[in-house]
Amino acid sequence: MFPLYMRFISTGTVCTYARYSCLCLPCPCKQVDYIQRRGYKKKWAKNEGSKPHTVHALNHMEAFYKPVFKERWPSIRISLLTTSKYCALLNNYNSENEKVEKYLTDLGTYNAMEKAKLARAKYLEKENQQIVTEQSSLPIESLIDFPKRPSHSEVDENDDVNDDDEDVKEDIQPVVGKNTSLYDFIPTKRVYTDKELLQQHIARVATFDDSLLEVPVKVIQEQVPELPEDLKFFVYPKGDISKFPNPKMKHGNLLGYYMMDAASLLPVIALDLQENDSVLDLCAAPGGKTLAMLQTLKTENLTCIDESWSRLSRLKDISKWYIGETPSSMSVSKRDGKLLEDPFYNKVLVDVPCNTDRHVLISEDNNLFKPGRMEERLELPKEQMELLVAGIKSCKPGGTVVYSTCTLSPAQNDGVIHAAMDHLWKETDIDTVVIDISYLRPIFKDIFTFFPKTKYGQLVLPTLSSNFGPMYICKIKRIR
């Protein structure tokens, strides 16, 4: 029985009968109407308006992706909200990989690399190209006309501006006229709230306007490289949404195949690894692309770095399950990739942290669109640019860098490429060119769907029939 002073006749009305009547008289209130006030308080004002982080992510994409992809967006949107498709990367370190290959074929899958090699041969025949293994005798510097970069002395001379310069006077007093007093009131045209300023900042960070480009970025053609002979991955045909069984150790002493998004293999293919290459995986963890590079059997010197111990532990686990002991040619260390500057490598993979479009649409855990991570999300393009610049600085002249993300964001794709080129042009003596890798589209057109309107790289779009991606890939060559 509740205390007499804690009774309610109905919600919000306190029973005062027993307080002013003899205690021996029964209360006329029904027991079912007694509600205890203590401990019951609905915090509707605080919780009613909150939205899941996934909804914030979807609203962001509706605002900034839809204008870019236009009529393609409805298909992309529903594909992102649907379970993604995986491939099975064959483990060449397994002692019985032939049995694993037969097992995968019996599931109804096919080796996508074999199909891509046939498509490559047809593409070369159609374009009347020849496979050339030897490089041109002329250095690439002589084939590219780079604009003259202003020297530091010229910049210093320009900084010493004469006080009598008319342009400087106009810059100092752009609004105030000769007859204007400091006490004259000039009304403000528009006052922006903090929310409006934040929205403007988000719009600047999330978009890429190529009409404002000032720094020249050269895009050159290259010979279509050979596809990795030992890299094999199996996929179900288009429209088949069957799933691969979880790999087991029944075939050999290691796991027979690794399940991953097939589009994640394109950066490794674009890297065009060769024997004796010195390779840097700048953001190696959790290790899917690192494992793919190892499957090419051409990584005699592979350096893997990441700034997260937890992610590096995941990479080491993958190495243990698929390779066994870490190969002597592979080193793993915790470092901040943005601090690298010494050119020790001739192949660099920069798979940067990004919006991770699929994850933020389906998972609330550690979602990048939670209010507490807004500042981190807005700083992503800057961090990506710094990682790419560090990757280019770590690359030897004549070497190549592949930049990749798993987002559709133009600002984090083509926008970061141009921001890095702008930084290198203004702050360093490094010259770079973007290599056209549009040949990936006809070679892998039966497996992936590509977006044809990117400026520098290639972008895989998720579709219901082939739900891989998103994945952006751009290849850069350091000249000097």
C-alpha positions as semicolon CSV with decimal commas, in nm:
position;residue;x (nm);y (nm);z (nm)
1;M;0,000;0,000;0,000
2;F;0,138;0,341;-0,099
3;P;0,162;0,617;0,166
4;L;-0,158;0,817;0,194
5;Y;0,007;1,137;0,081
6;M;0,138;0,964;-0,234
7;R;-0,204;0,860;-0,374
8;F;-0,360;0,984;-0,694
9;I;-0,729;0,986;-0,787
10;S;-0,622;1,013;-1,149
11;T;-0,305;1,110;-1,326
12;G;-0,208;1,454;-1,203
13;T;-0,466;1,478;-0,916
14;V;-0,361;1,404;-0,558
15;C;-0,609;1,231;-0,323
16;T;-0,655;1,448;-0,012
17;Y;-0,943;1,252;0,146
18;A;-0,739;1,072;0,413
19;R;-0,543;1,384;0,495
20;Y;-0,852;1,572;0,620
21;S;-1,078;1,283;0,732
22;C;-1,067;1,036;1,010
23;L;-0,816;0,764;0,935
24;C;-1,073;0,497;1,015
25;L;-1,290;0,593;0,718
26;P;-1,213;0,424;0,388
27;C;-1,092;0,636;0,097
28;P;-1,349;0,661;-0,184
29;C;-1,077;0,637;-0,449
30;K;-1,039;0,315;-0,642
31;Q;-0,713;0,131;-0,588
32;V;-0,657;0,102;-0,964
33;D;-0,630;0,480;-0,983
34;Y;-0,345;0,499;-0,733
35;I;-0,026;0,601;-0,914
36;Q;0,298;0,666;-0,736
37;R;0,439;1,003;-0,822
38;R;0,793;0,935;-0,699
39;G;1,032;0,792;-0,963
40;Y;0,803;0,850;-1,261
41;K;0,901;1,136;-1,487
42;K;0,892;1,113;-1,863
43;K;1,171;1,321;-2,015
44;W;0,983;1,383;-2,338
45;A;1,124;1,730;-2,389
46;K;1,479;1,593;-2,402
47;N;1,433;1,269;-2,594
48;E;1,136;1,324;-2,822
49;G;1,326;1,507;-3,096
50;S;1,638;1,288;-3,118
51;K;1,703;1,101;-3,442
52;P;1,920;0,796;-3,506
53;H;2,267;0,870;-3,639
54;T;2,188;0,665;-3,949
55;V;1,905;0,906;-4,032
56;H;2,143;1,201;-4,005
57;A;2,379;1,021;-4,243
58;L;2,103;0,952;-4,495
59;N;1,984;1,314;-4,481
60;H;2,340;1,430;-4,545
61;M;2,367;1,207;-4,852
62;E;2,029;1,322;-4,980
63;A;2,150;1,680;-4,957
64;F;2,497;1,642;-5,110
65;Y;2,506;1,318;-5,314
66;K;2,171;1,343;-5,491
67;P;2,263;1,662;-5,687
68;V;2,581;1,492;-5,810
69;F;2,442;1,154;-5,919
70;K;2,095;1,282;-6,019
71;E;1,890;1,005;-6,182
72;R;2,137;0,741;-6,059
73;W;2,080;0,835;-5,695
74;P;1,761;0,629;-5,626
75;S;1,942;0,311;-5,735
76;I;2,253;0,403;-5,537
77;R;2,048;0,490;-5,230
78;I;1,859;0,162;-5,210
79;S;2,180;-0,032;-5,283
80;L;2,360;0,136;-4,994
81;L;2,074;0,039;-4,765
82;T;2,087;-0,322;-4,887
83;T;2,334;-0,592;-4,784
84;S;2,656;-0,549;-4,980
85;K;2,797;-0,815;-5,209
86;Y;3,127;-0,988;-5,138
87;C;3,390;-1,176;-5,329
88;A;3,615;-1,459;-5,215
89;L;3,985;-1,373;-5,245
90;L;4,177;-1,697;-5,295
91;N;4,457;-1,753;-5,045
92;N;4,771;-1,852;-5,235
93;Y;4,949;-1,934;-4,908
94;N;4,711;-2,224;-4,842
95;S;4,870;-2,559;-4,922
96;E;4,549;-2,687;-5,085
97;N;4,429;-2,380;-5,271
98;E;4,342;-2,590;-5,578
99;K;4,078;-2,772;-5,373
100;V;3,952;-2,437;-5,245
101;E;3,930;-2,307;-5,600
102;K;3,723;-2,609;-5,704
103;Y;3,504;-2,567;-5,396
104;L;3,432;-2,205;-5,487
105;T;3,357;-2,297;-5,847
106;D;3,109;-2,562;-5,732
107;L;2,923;-2,291;-5,542
108;G;2,834;-2,131;-5,874
109;T;3,098;-1,857;-5,869
110;Y;3,362;-1,776;-6,128
111;N;3,714;-1,633;-6,127
112;A;3,659;-1,265;-6,205
113;M;4,024;-1,209;-6,295
114;E;4,003;-1,458;-6,581
115;K;3,706;-1,271;-6,723
116;A;3,887;-0,939;-6,677
117;K;4,192;-1,067;-6,866
118;L;3,972;-1,157;-7,164
119;A;3,809;-0,815;-7,151
120;R;4,153;-0,651;-7,137
121;A;4,265;-0,838;-7,449
122;K;3,953;-0,723;-7,636
123;Y;4,005;-0,367;-7,518
124;L;4,365;-0,362;-7,640
125;E;4,262;-0,508;-7,973
126;K;3,987;-0,251;-8,013
127;E;4,211;0,040;-7,927
128;N;4,499;-0,096;-8,139
129;Q;4,732;-0,084;-7,843
130;Q;5,037;-0,297;-7,784
131;I;5,162;-0,436;-7,456
132;V;5,501;-0,282;-7,395
133;T;5,713;-0,415;-7,110
134;E;6,005;-0,175;-7,151
135;Q;5,966;0,188;-7,054
136;S;6,021;0,467;-7,304
137;S;6,379;0,585;-7,339
138;L;6,263;0,944;-7,297
139;P;6,207;1,058;-6,940
140;I;5,852;1,155;-6,861
141;E;5,970;1,505;-6,764
142;S;6,050;1,574;-7,129
143;L;5,702;1,465;-7,237
144;I;5,511;1,693;-6,999
145;D;5,514;2,070;-7,017
146;F;5,494;2,181;-6,655
147;P;5,402;2,545;-6,590
148;K;5,675;2,747;-6,425
149;R;5,648;2,744;-6,048
150;P;5,721;3,083;-5,887
151;S;6,050;3,082;-5,695
152;H;6,078;3,178;-5,331
153;S;6,276;3,491;-5,424
154;E;5,993;3,606;-5,648
155;V;5,748;3,549;-5,367
156;D;5,964;3,749;-5,125
157;E;5,992;4,038;-5,372
158;N;5,617;4,043;-5,415
159;D;5,574;4,054;-5,039
160;D;5,774;4,381;-5,016
161;V;5,494;4,599;-5,144
162;N;5,540;4,974;-5,185
163;D;5,314;5,175;-4,958
164;D;5,230;5,405;-5,250
165;D;5,081;5,121;-5,454
166;E;4,726;5,210;-5,550
167;D;4,609;4,849;-5,536
168;V;4,724;4,817;-5,178
169;K;4,537;5,131;-5,081
170;E;4,222;4,990;-5,232
171;D;4,269;4,666;-5,038
172;I;4,322;4,853;-4,714
173;Q;4,010;5,067;-4,763
174;P;3,776;4,862;-4,982
175;V;3,457;5,015;-4,838
176;V;3,546;5,331;-4,654
177;G;3,550;5,632;-4,885
178;K;3,743;5,957;-4,857
179;N;3,456;6,137;-4,686
180;T;3,358;5,849;-4,457
181;S;3,400;5,894;-4,085
182;L;3,481;5,614;-3,846
183;Y;3,167;5,710;-3,658
184;D;2,939;5,663;-3,960
185;F;2,708;5,365;-3,921
186;I;2,711;5,105;-4,200
187;P;2,420;4,862;-4,156
188;T;2,482;4,489;-4,184
189;K;2,323;4,330;-4,488
190;R;2,270;3,991;-4,326
191;V;2,325;3,842;-3,981
192;Y;2,391;3,467;-3,980
193;T;2,309;3,248;-3,686
194;D;2,555;2,989;-3,556
195;K;2,342;2,717;-3,712
196;E;2,349;2,886;-4,053
197;L;2,726;2,934;-4,035
198;L;2,768;2,567;-3,945
199;Q;2,549;2,463;-4,238
200;Q;2,757;2,677;-4,474
201;H;3,076;2,519;-4,341
202;I;2,932;2,169;-4,386
203;A;2,835;2,257;-4,744
204;R;3,188;2,380;-4,821
205;V;3,344;2,067;-4,676
206;A;3,102;1,827;-4,849
207;T;3,120;1,969;-5,203
208;F;3,386;2,004;-5,472
209;D;3,356;2,284;-5,730
210;D;3,599;2,228;-6,017
211;S;3,516;2,571;-6,164
212;L;3,729;2,733;-5,892
213;L;4,046;2,540;-5,975
214;E;4,361;2,749;-6,014
215;V;4,651;2,506;-5,983
216;P;4,724;2,308;-6,302
217;V;4,679;1,932;-6,269
218;K;4,815;1,723;-6,555
219;V;4,637;1,400;-6,651
220;I;4,836;1,163;-6,873
221;Q;4,770;0,831;-7,044
222;E;4,974;0,520;-6,970
223;Q;5,010;0,176;-7,118
224;V;4,746;-0,062;-6,991
225;P;4,936;-0,275;-6,737
226;E;4,919;-0,649;-6,705
227;L;4,672;-0,781;-6,451
228;P;4,827;-0,966;-6,155
229;E;4,874;-1,328;-6,259
230;D;4,841;-1,479;-5,911
231;L;4,559;-1,258;-5,781
232;K;4,233;-1,454;-5,799
233;F;3,893;-1,362;-5,663
234;F;3,561;-1,535;-5,716
235;V;3,220;-1,368;-5,743
236;Y;2,862;-1,472;-5,804
237;P;2,714;-1,358;-6,137
238;K;2,532;-1,027;-6,163
239;G;2,192;-1,041;-5,999
240;D;2,286;-1,340;-5,782
241;I;2,273;-1,237;-5,417
242;S;2,396;-1,568;-5,276
243;K;2,641;-1,546;-4,988
244;F;2,971;-1,725;-4,943
245;P;2,997;-1,971;-4,654
246;N;3,236;-1,868;-4,382
247;P;3,587;-1,995;-4,463
248;K;3,713;-2,291;-4,262
249;M;4,048;-2,461;-4,220
250;K;3,930;-2,790;-4,364
251;H;4,139;-2,719;-4,673
252;G;4,498;-2,695;-4,556
253;N;4,634;-2,539;-4,241
254;L;4,520;-2,185;-4,323
255;L;4,189;-2,030;-4,421
256;G;4,124;-2,088;-4,789
257;Y;3,970;-1,755;-4,890
258;Y;3,903;-1,409;-4,757
259;M;3,563;-1,243;-4,802
260;M;3,574;-0,874;-4,893
261;D;3,418;-0,614;-5,120
262;A;3,553;-0,691;-5,467
263;A;3,584;-0,318;-5,543
264;S;3,849;-0,298;-5,270
265;L;4,080;-0,496;-5,497
266;L;4,088;-0,225;-5,764
267;P;4,341;-0,005;-5,577
268;V;4,577;-0,304;-5,557
269;I;4,529;-0,377;-5,927
270;A;4,587;-0,010;-6,016
271;L;4,910;-0,012;-5,812
272;D;5,057;-0,255;-6,069
273;L;5,299;-0,429;-5,832
274;Q;5,617;-0,569;-5,980
275;E;5,899;-0,780;-5,839
276;N;6,154;-0,588;-5,633
277;D;5,902;-0,311;-5,561
278;S;5,937;-0,136;-5,227
279;V;5,577;-0,087;-5,114
280;L;5,423;0,132;-4,843
281;D;5,069;0,070;-4,716
282;L;5,010;0,403;-4,544
283;C;4,677;0,321;-4,372
284;A;4,714;-0,056;-4,364
285;A;4,465;-0,168;-4,100
286;P;4,240;-0,361;-4,084
287;G;4,432;-0,543;-4,357
288;G;4,210;-0,643;-4,651
289;K;4,413;-0,458;-4,914
290;T;4,737;-0,562;-4,745
291;L;4,634;-0,927;-4,780
292;A;4,544;-0,866;-5,145
293;M;4,892;-0,723;-5,210
294;L;5,047;-1,029;-5,050
295;Q;4,839;-1,253;-5,278
296;T;5,012;-1,105;-5,584
297;L;5,331;-1,276;-5,457
298;K;5,532;-0,969;-5,562
299;T;5,579;-0,792;-5,231
300;E;5,942;-0,847;-5,142
301;N;5,949;-0,532;-4,927
302;L;5,614;-0,431;-4,775
303;T;5,583;-0,172;-4,498
304;C;5,246;-0,143;-4,321
305;I;5,173;0,143;-4,083
306;D;4,864;0,268;-3,901
307;E;4,804;0,495;-3,603
308;S;4,559;0,261;-3,425
309;W;4,677;-0,034;-3,213
310;S;4,334;-0,198;-3,223
311;R;4,321;-0,185;-3,602
312;L;4,677;-0,313;-3,629
313;S;4,587;-0,608;-3,409
314;R;4,316;-0,693;-3,661
315;L;4,577;-0,681;-3,939
316;K;4,804;-0,916;-3,744
317;D;4,514;-1,157;-3,690
318;I;4,445;-1,166;-4,064
319;S;4,813;-1,229;-4,131
320;K;4,808;-1,516;-3,878
321;W;4,496;-1,681;-4,025
322;Y;4,593;-1,646;-4,392
323;I;4,972;-1,622;-4,408
324;G;5,086;-1,796;-4,092
325;E;5,384;-1,621;-3,947
326;T;5,438;-1,265;-4,064
327;P;5,668;-1,280;-4,370
328;S;6,019;-1,147;-4,320
329;S;5,961;-0,908;-4,609
330;M;5,666;-0,747;-4,427
331;S;5,693;-0,501;-4,138
332;V;5,404;-0,369;-3,928
333;S;5,434;-0,064;-3,703
334;K;5,222;0,200;-3,531
335;R;5,298;0,542;-3,675
336;D;5,121;0,858;-3,779
337;G;5,132;0,845;-4,157
338;K;5,095;1,222;-4,187
339;L;5,449;1,267;-4,051
340;L;5,628;1,068;-4,324
341;E;5,850;1,266;-4,561
342;D;6,145;1,054;-4,676
343;P;6,113;0,905;-5,029
344;F;6,195;0,539;-4,963
345;Y;5,924;0,362;-5,168
346;N;5,835;0,334;-5,534
347;K;5,476;0,214;-5,477
348;V;5,249;0,371;-5,212
349;L;4,889;0,285;-5,126
350;V;4,695;0,557;-4,941
351;D;4,359;0,409;-4,838
352;V;4,242;0,694;-4,617
353;P;3,972;0,707;-4,345
354;C;3,650;0,844;-4,496
355;N;3,274;0,872;-4,448
356;T;3,236;0,492;-4,493
357;D;2,895;0,541;-4,654
358;R;2,770;0,188;-4,598
359;H;2,864;0,171;-4,231
360;V;2,708;0,502;-4,132
361;L;2,376;0,401;-4,294
362;I;2,333;0,069;-4,116
363;S;2,515;0,091;-3,783
364;E;2,464;0,322;-3,485
365;D;2,783;0,206;-3,315
366;N;3,067;0,456;-3,348
367;N;2,874;0,633;-3,624
368;L;3,061;0,923;-3,781
369;F;2,738;1,126;-3,798
370;K;2,674;1,126;-3,425
371;P;2,675;1,483;-3,291
372;G;2,983;1,423;-3,080
373;R;3,191;1,337;-3,390
374;M;3,084;1,631;-3,608
375;E;3,416;1,812;-3,572
376;E;3,603;1,493;-3,661
377;R;3,387;1,446;-3,971
378;L;3,437;1,804;-4,086
379;E;3,815;1,765;-4,051
380;L;3,825;1,449;-4,265
381;P;3,911;1,615;-4,601
382;K;4,202;1,796;-4,438
383;E;4,330;1,475;-4,280
384;Q;4,292;1,290;-4,611
385;M;4,486;1,560;-4,793
386;E;4,767;1,546;-4,537
387;L;4,788;1,166;-4,568
388;L;4,801;1,186;-4,948
389;V;5,071;1,455;-4,938
390;A;5,273;1,239;-4,698
391;G;5,229;0,940;-4,929
392;I;5,356;1,140;-5,227
393;K;5,652;1,267;-5,027
394;S;5,731;0,906;-4,928
395;C;5,735;0,801;-5,293
396;K;6,054;0,806;-5,497
397;P;6,060;1,016;-5,816
398;G;5,924;0,793;-6,090
399;G;5,712;0,594;-5,845
400;T;5,334;0,584;-5,819
401;V;5,079;0,651;-5,547
402;V;4,724;0,513;-5,541
403;Y;4,466;0,703;-5,337
404;S;4,140;0,531;-5,245
405;T;3,825;0,580;-5,036
406;C;3,499;0,393;-4,980
407;T;3,274;0,698;-5,008
408;L;3,078;0,875;-5,281
409;S;3,169;1,219;-5,146
410;P;3,318;1,435;-5,427
411;A;3,500;1,647;-5,168
412;Q;3,679;1,342;-5,025
413;N;3,758;1,203;-5,371
414;D;3,844;1,444;-5,653
415;G;3,845;1,732;-5,404
416;V;4,125;1,581;-5,196
417;I;4,329;1,503;-5,508
418;H;4,320;1,864;-5,617
419;A;4,382;1,996;-5,266
420;A;4,696;1,781;-5,243
421;M;4,814;1,897;-5,586
422;D;4,754;2,257;-5,480
423;H;4,955;2,210;-5,159
424;L;5,246;2,042;-5,337
425;W;5,251;2,309;-5,607
426;K;5,258;2,600;-5,362
427;E;5,460;2,460;-5,072
428;T;5,712;2,216;-5,225
429;D;5,923;2,152;-5,534
430;I;5,752;1,819;-5,604
431;D;5,595;1,771;-5,948
432;T;5,321;1,514;-5,998
433;V;5,078;1,400;-6,266
434;V;4,753;1,208;-6,247
435;I;4,753;0,886;-6,449
436;D;4,435;0,812;-6,638
437;I;4,306;0,471;-6,528
438;S;3,982;0,482;-6,724
439;Y;4,089;0,151;-6,880
440;L;3,954;-0,015;-6,565
441;R;3,600;0,058;-6,682
442;P;3,593;-0,157;-6,997
443;I;3,804;-0,428;-6,834
444;F;3,576;-0,470;-6,530
445;K;3,245;-0,354;-6,679
446;D;3,090;-0,700;-6,636
447;I;3,162;-0,691;-6,262
448;F;3,136;-0,329;-6,149
449;T;2,933;-0,021;-6,237
450;F;3,144;0,293;-6,282
451;F;3,047;0,660;-6,260
452;P;3,160;0,828;-6,585
453;K;3,182;1,189;-6,460
454;T;3,477;1,192;-6,222
455;K;3,758;1,438;-6,289
456;Y;4,071;1,251;-6,181
457;G;3,998;0,896;-6,065
458;Q;3,744;0,617;-6,112
459;L;3,440;0,559;-5,890
460;V;3,254;0,229;-5,846
461;L;2,883;0,279;-5,784
462;P;2,676;0,027;-5,585
463;T;2,380;-0,116;-5,777
464;L;2,126;-0,383;-5,689
465;S;2,251;-0,621;-5,958
466;S;2,617;-0,573;-5,863
467;N;2,621;-0,434;-5,511
468;F;2,994;-0,364;-5,476
469;G;3,142;-0,036;-5,364
470;P;3,142;0,252;-5,332
471;M;3,512;0,273;-5,408
472;Y;3,714;0,564;-5,546
473;I;4,059;0,507;-5,699
474;C;4,308;0,763;-5,830
475;K;4,664;0,698;-5,948
476;I;4,936;0,962;-5,918
477;K;5,292;0,957;-6,050
478;R;5,568;1,156;-5,885
479;I;5,795;1,316;-6,143
480;R;6,053;1,486;-5,923
